[in-house]
Short mmCIF file of N, CA and C in Angstrom, two decimals:
data_model
loop_
_atom_site.label_atom_id
_atom_site.label_comp_id
_atom_site.label_asym_id
_atom_site.label_seq_id
_atom_site.Cartn_x
_atom_site.Cartn_y
_atom_site.Cartn_z
N MET A 178 3.48 -20.37 8.18
CA MET A 178 2.62 -19.99 7.52
C MET A 178 2.75 -21.07 6.49
N MET A 179 1.72 -21.47 5.98
CA MET A 179 1.41 -22.39 4.08
C MET A 179 0.67 -21.56 3.36
N THR A 180 0.56 -22.10 2.12
CA THR A 180 -0.01 -21.50 0.92
C THR A 180 -0.82 -22.30 0.49
N LEU A 181 -2.03 -22.41 0.51
CA LEU A 181 -3.06 -23.24 -0.49
C LEU A 181 -3.32 -22.42 -1.80
N ARG A 182 -3.03 -23.99 -2.67
CA ARG A 182 -3.10 -23.34 -4.33
C ARG A 182 -3.83 -24.14 -4.72
N ILE A 183 -5.37 -23.80 -5.18
CA ILE A 183 -6.43 -24.36 -5.89
C ILE A 183 -6.40 -24.29 -7.24
N GLY A 184 -5.68 -25.14 -8.19
CA GLY A 184 -5.96 -25.07 -9.30
C GLY A 184 -5.13 -24.02 -9.64
N ARG A 185 -5.30 -23.25 -10.98
CA ARG A 185 -4.72 -21.73 -11.67
C ARG A 185 -6.07 -20.52 -10.80
N ARG A 186 -6.96 -21.16 -10.10
CA ARG A 186 -7.84 -20.27 -9.89
C ARG A 186 -7.40 -19.12 -8.83
N MET A 187 -6.60 -19.81 -7.59
CA MET A 187 -6.51 -18.97 -6.83
C MET A 187 -5.37 -19.28 -5.73
N THR A 188 -4.70 -18.35 -5.08
CA THR A 188 -3.84 -19.03 -3.67
C THR A 188 -4.15 -18.13 -2.24
N VAL A 189 -4.28 -18.81 -1.48
CA VAL A 189 -4.43 -18.55 -0.14
C VAL A 189 -3.58 -18.60 0.83
N ASN A 190 -2.68 -17.76 1.60
CA ASN A 190 -2.20 -18.13 2.77
C ASN A 190 -3.05 -18.88 4.02
N VAL A 191 -2.73 -19.90 4.47
CA VAL A 191 -3.45 -20.29 5.50
C VAL A 191 -2.40 -20.39 6.59
N ALA A 192 -2.74 -20.95 7.92
CA ALA A 192 -2.16 -21.32 9.32
C ALA A 192 -1.06 -22.84 9.51
N ASP A 193 -2.23 -23.50 8.90
CA ASP A 193 -1.56 -24.75 8.95
C ASP A 193 -2.05 -26.11 8.33
N LEU A 194 -2.11 -27.26 8.03
CA LEU A 194 -2.96 -27.96 7.35
C LEU A 194 -4.43 -27.98 7.81
N PRO A 195 -4.73 -28.19 8.95
CA PRO A 195 -6.58 -28.67 9.27
C PRO A 195 -6.94 -26.78 8.57
N SER A 196 -6.60 -25.97 8.87
CA SER A 196 -7.14 -24.78 8.18
C SER A 196 -7.19 -24.96 7.01
N ALA A 197 -6.15 -25.09 5.96
CA ALA A 197 -5.78 -25.25 4.40
C ALA A 197 -7.18 -26.39 4.33
N SER A 198 -7.67 -27.77 5.19
CA SER A 198 -8.56 -28.43 4.59
C SER A 198 -9.85 -27.55 4.79
N ARG A 199 -9.84 -26.94 5.83
CA ARG A 199 -11.18 -25.95 5.83
C ARG A 199 -11.41 -25.05 5.20
N GLU A 200 -10.51 -24.49 4.73
CA GLU A 200 -10.70 -23.60 3.71
C GLU A 200 -10.60 -24.07 2.12
N TYR A 201 -10.12 -25.03 2.12
CA TYR A 201 -10.96 -25.79 0.32
C TYR A 201 -12.02 -26.30 0.99
N GLN A 202 -12.43 -26.94 1.87
CA GLN A 202 -13.60 -27.58 2.09
C GLN A 202 -15.10 -25.94 1.98
N ARG A 203 -14.65 -24.91 1.86
CA ARG A 203 -15.40 -23.69 2.11
C ARG A 203 -15.43 -23.69 0.63
N LEU A 204 -13.80 -23.25 0.16
CA LEU A 204 -14.51 -23.02 -1.04
C LEU A 204 -14.88 -23.49 -2.48
N ARG A 205 -14.83 -25.03 -1.83
CA ARG A 205 -15.49 -25.91 -2.96
C ARG A 205 -16.88 -25.75 -2.83
N ASP A 206 -17.52 -25.67 -1.21
CA ASP A 206 -19.00 -25.75 -1.50
C ASP A 206 -19.49 -24.12 -1.78
N GLU A 207 -18.75 -23.27 -1.77
CA GLU A 207 -19.06 -22.18 -2.60
C GLU A 207 -19.11 -22.10 -3.95
N SER A 208 -18.48 -22.65 -4.48
CA SER A 208 -18.63 -22.82 -6.03
C SER A 208 -19.65 -23.89 -6.59
N GLY A 209 -19.57 -24.73 -5.82
CA GLY A 209 -21.39 -25.73 -6.42
C GLY A 209 -20.85 -26.48 -7.22
N GLU A 210 -18.93 -26.01 -7.32
CA GLU A 210 -19.08 -27.74 -8.42
C GLU A 210 -18.50 -29.11 -8.13
N GLY A 211 -19.00 -30.33 -8.85
CA GLY A 211 -18.60 -31.53 -8.21
C GLY A 211 -16.65 -31.13 -8.68
N GLY A 212 -16.66 -32.72 -8.16
CA GLY A 212 -15.26 -33.39 -8.15
C GLY A 212 -14.43 -33.26 -9.46
N SER A 213 -15.57 -34.01 -10.94
CA SER A 213 -15.05 -33.44 -11.62
C SER A 213 -14.56 -32.48 -12.43
N THR A 214 -15.08 -31.27 -11.57
CA THR A 214 -14.14 -29.75 -12.41
C THR A 214 -13.96 -29.10 -11.15
N PHE A 215 -13.94 -29.27 -9.84
CA PHE A 215 -13.42 -28.39 -8.65
C PHE A 215 -11.75 -29.18 -8.85
N PRO A 216 -10.46 -28.40 -8.92
CA PRO A 216 -9.63 -28.63 -8.65
C PRO A 216 -9.08 -29.03 -7.48
N ASP A 217 -8.10 -30.29 -7.49
CA ASP A 217 -7.34 -30.41 -6.18
C ASP A 217 -6.70 -28.77 -5.23
N GLY A 218 -6.47 -29.27 -4.10
CA GLY A 218 -5.56 -28.16 -3.58
C GLY A 218 -4.29 -28.71 -3.73
N VAL A 219 -3.10 -27.91 -3.49
CA VAL A 219 -1.62 -28.33 -2.91
C VAL A 219 -1.45 -27.25 -1.98
N VAL A 220 -0.75 -27.90 -1.05
CA VAL A 220 -0.44 -26.64 0.45
C VAL A 220 1.07 -27.10 0.65
N LYS A 221 1.62 -25.93 0.10
CA LYS A 221 3.30 -25.76 0.54
C LYS A 221 3.62 -25.05 1.40
N GLY A 222 4.56 -25.54 2.17
CA GLY A 222 5.07 -25.12 3.72
C GLY A 222 6.39 -25.52 3.58
N ASN A 223 6.93 -24.63 4.95
CA ASN A 223 8.48 -25.24 5.43
C ASN A 223 8.31 -27.09 5.55
N SER A 224 7.11 -27.20 6.11
CA SER A 224 7.20 -28.74 6.40
C SER A 224 6.78 -29.58 5.38
N GLY A 225 6.76 -29.25 3.95
CA GLY A 225 6.66 -30.30 2.64
C GLY A 225 5.80 -30.01 2.11
N THR A 226 5.28 -30.34 0.49
CA THR A 226 4.19 -30.59 -0.05
C THR A 226 3.27 -31.22 0.31
N TYR A 227 1.72 -31.05 0.08
CA TYR A 227 0.62 -32.04 0.76
C TYR A 227 -0.63 -31.45 -0.70
N ARG A 228 -1.24 -32.67 -0.86
CA ARG A 228 -2.43 -31.93 -2.07
C ARG A 228 -3.73 -32.54 -0.77
N ILE A 229 -4.71 -31.61 -1.14
CA ILE A 229 -6.33 -31.85 -0.82
C ILE A 229 -6.96 -32.19 -1.88
N SER A 230 -7.18 -33.56 -1.37
CA SER A 230 -8.69 -34.14 -2.63
C SER A 230 -9.97 -33.35 -2.43
N TYR A 231 -10.45 -33.21 -3.19
CA TYR A 231 -12.11 -33.04 -3.50
C TYR A 231 -12.61 -33.16 -1.90
N ASN A 232 -12.57 -34.45 -0.49
CA ASN A 232 -13.07 -34.46 0.19
C ASN A 232 -12.96 -33.52 1.37
N GLY A 233 -11.67 -33.04 0.91
CA GLY A 233 -11.09 -32.34 2.16
C GLY A 233 -9.77 -33.04 2.83
N ARG A 234 -9.82 -34.12 2.42
CA ARG A 234 -8.35 -34.85 2.90
C ARG A 234 -7.12 -34.28 2.36
N VAL A 235 -6.31 -34.67 3.38
CA VAL A 235 -4.89 -33.99 3.14
C VAL A 235 -4.19 -35.50 2.93
N TRP A 236 -3.03 -35.53 1.79
CA TRP A 236 -2.24 -36.32 0.99
C TRP A 236 -0.90 -35.49 1.21
N LEU A 237 0.40 -36.81 1.61
CA LEU A 237 1.34 -36.23 1.74
C LEU A 237 2.10 -36.17 0.62
N GLY A 238 2.64 -35.04 0.32
CA GLY A 238 3.02 -35.31 -1.03
C GLY A 238 2.28 -34.44 -2.23
N GLY A 239 2.70 -33.69 -3.16
CA GLY A 239 2.22 -33.37 -3.89
C GLY A 239 1.95 -34.00 -5.60
N ASN A 240 2.74 -35.44 -5.23
CA ASN A 240 2.54 -36.61 -6.35
C ASN A 240 1.37 -37.49 -6.46
N TRP A 241 -0.01 -36.93 -5.83
CA TRP A 241 -0.19 -38.41 -5.47
C TRP A 241 -1.14 -38.68 -6.76
N LYS A 242 -1.45 -40.12 -6.78
CA LYS A 242 -2.19 -40.68 -7.79
C LYS A 242 -3.35 -41.31 -7.21
N GLU A 243 -4.06 -41.93 -8.56
CA GLU A 243 -5.08 -42.69 -8.18
C GLU A 243 -4.73 -44.08 -7.46
N GLY A 244 -5.45 -44.36 -6.34
CA GLY A 244 -4.97 -45.55 -5.94
C GLY A 244 -4.32 -45.30 -5.19
N ASP A 245 -3.74 -44.20 -4.04
CA ASP A 245 -2.90 -44.03 -2.87
C ASP A 245 -4.00 -44.42 -1.95
N LYS A 246 -3.75 -44.90 -0.96
CA LYS A 246 -4.28 -44.78 0.40
C LYS A 246 -3.99 -44.42 1.60
N ASN A 247 -4.39 -44.51 2.69
CA ASN A 247 -3.89 -43.87 3.90
C ASN A 247 -3.63 -42.01 3.90
N PRO A 248 -4.75 -41.12 3.84
CA PRO A 248 -4.58 -39.77 4.04
C PRO A 248 -3.36 -39.52 5.18
N TYR A 249 -2.98 -38.50 4.68
CA TYR A 249 -1.59 -37.96 5.98
C TYR A 249 -2.75 -37.57 6.84
N MET A 250 -4.05 -36.92 6.61
CA MET A 250 -5.00 -36.10 7.64
C MET A 250 -5.97 -36.23 7.07
N GLU A 251 -7.38 -36.81 8.00
CA GLU A 251 -8.77 -37.02 7.55
C GLU A 251 -9.19 -35.39 7.45
N ALA A 252 -10.12 -35.03 6.58
CA ALA A 252 -10.92 -33.61 6.50
C ALA A 252 -11.05 -33.42 7.89
N ALA A 253 -10.65 -31.88 7.74
CA ALA A 253 -11.01 -30.89 9.15
C ALA A 253 -12.65 -30.58 9.09
N THR A 254 -12.60 -30.26 10.45
CA THR A 254 -14.20 -30.06 10.53
C THR A 254 -14.20 -28.43 11.32
#
């Protein structure tokens, strides 16, 4: 089990990284917000910490910075 946190808004339990990506994208789409207002997701679990960017891509580590390349996983569909 993993935990997806979206800013200070909510925390959701997810089964795995693809599920976290899909759930993040669903919540993002439901919000109707753009990238400047909808926060990134942070996923934590036994395998480590990951960041989900606005486009649904999963990045290794919680300390992502602008310019980082090569996502850990493309957005799940």
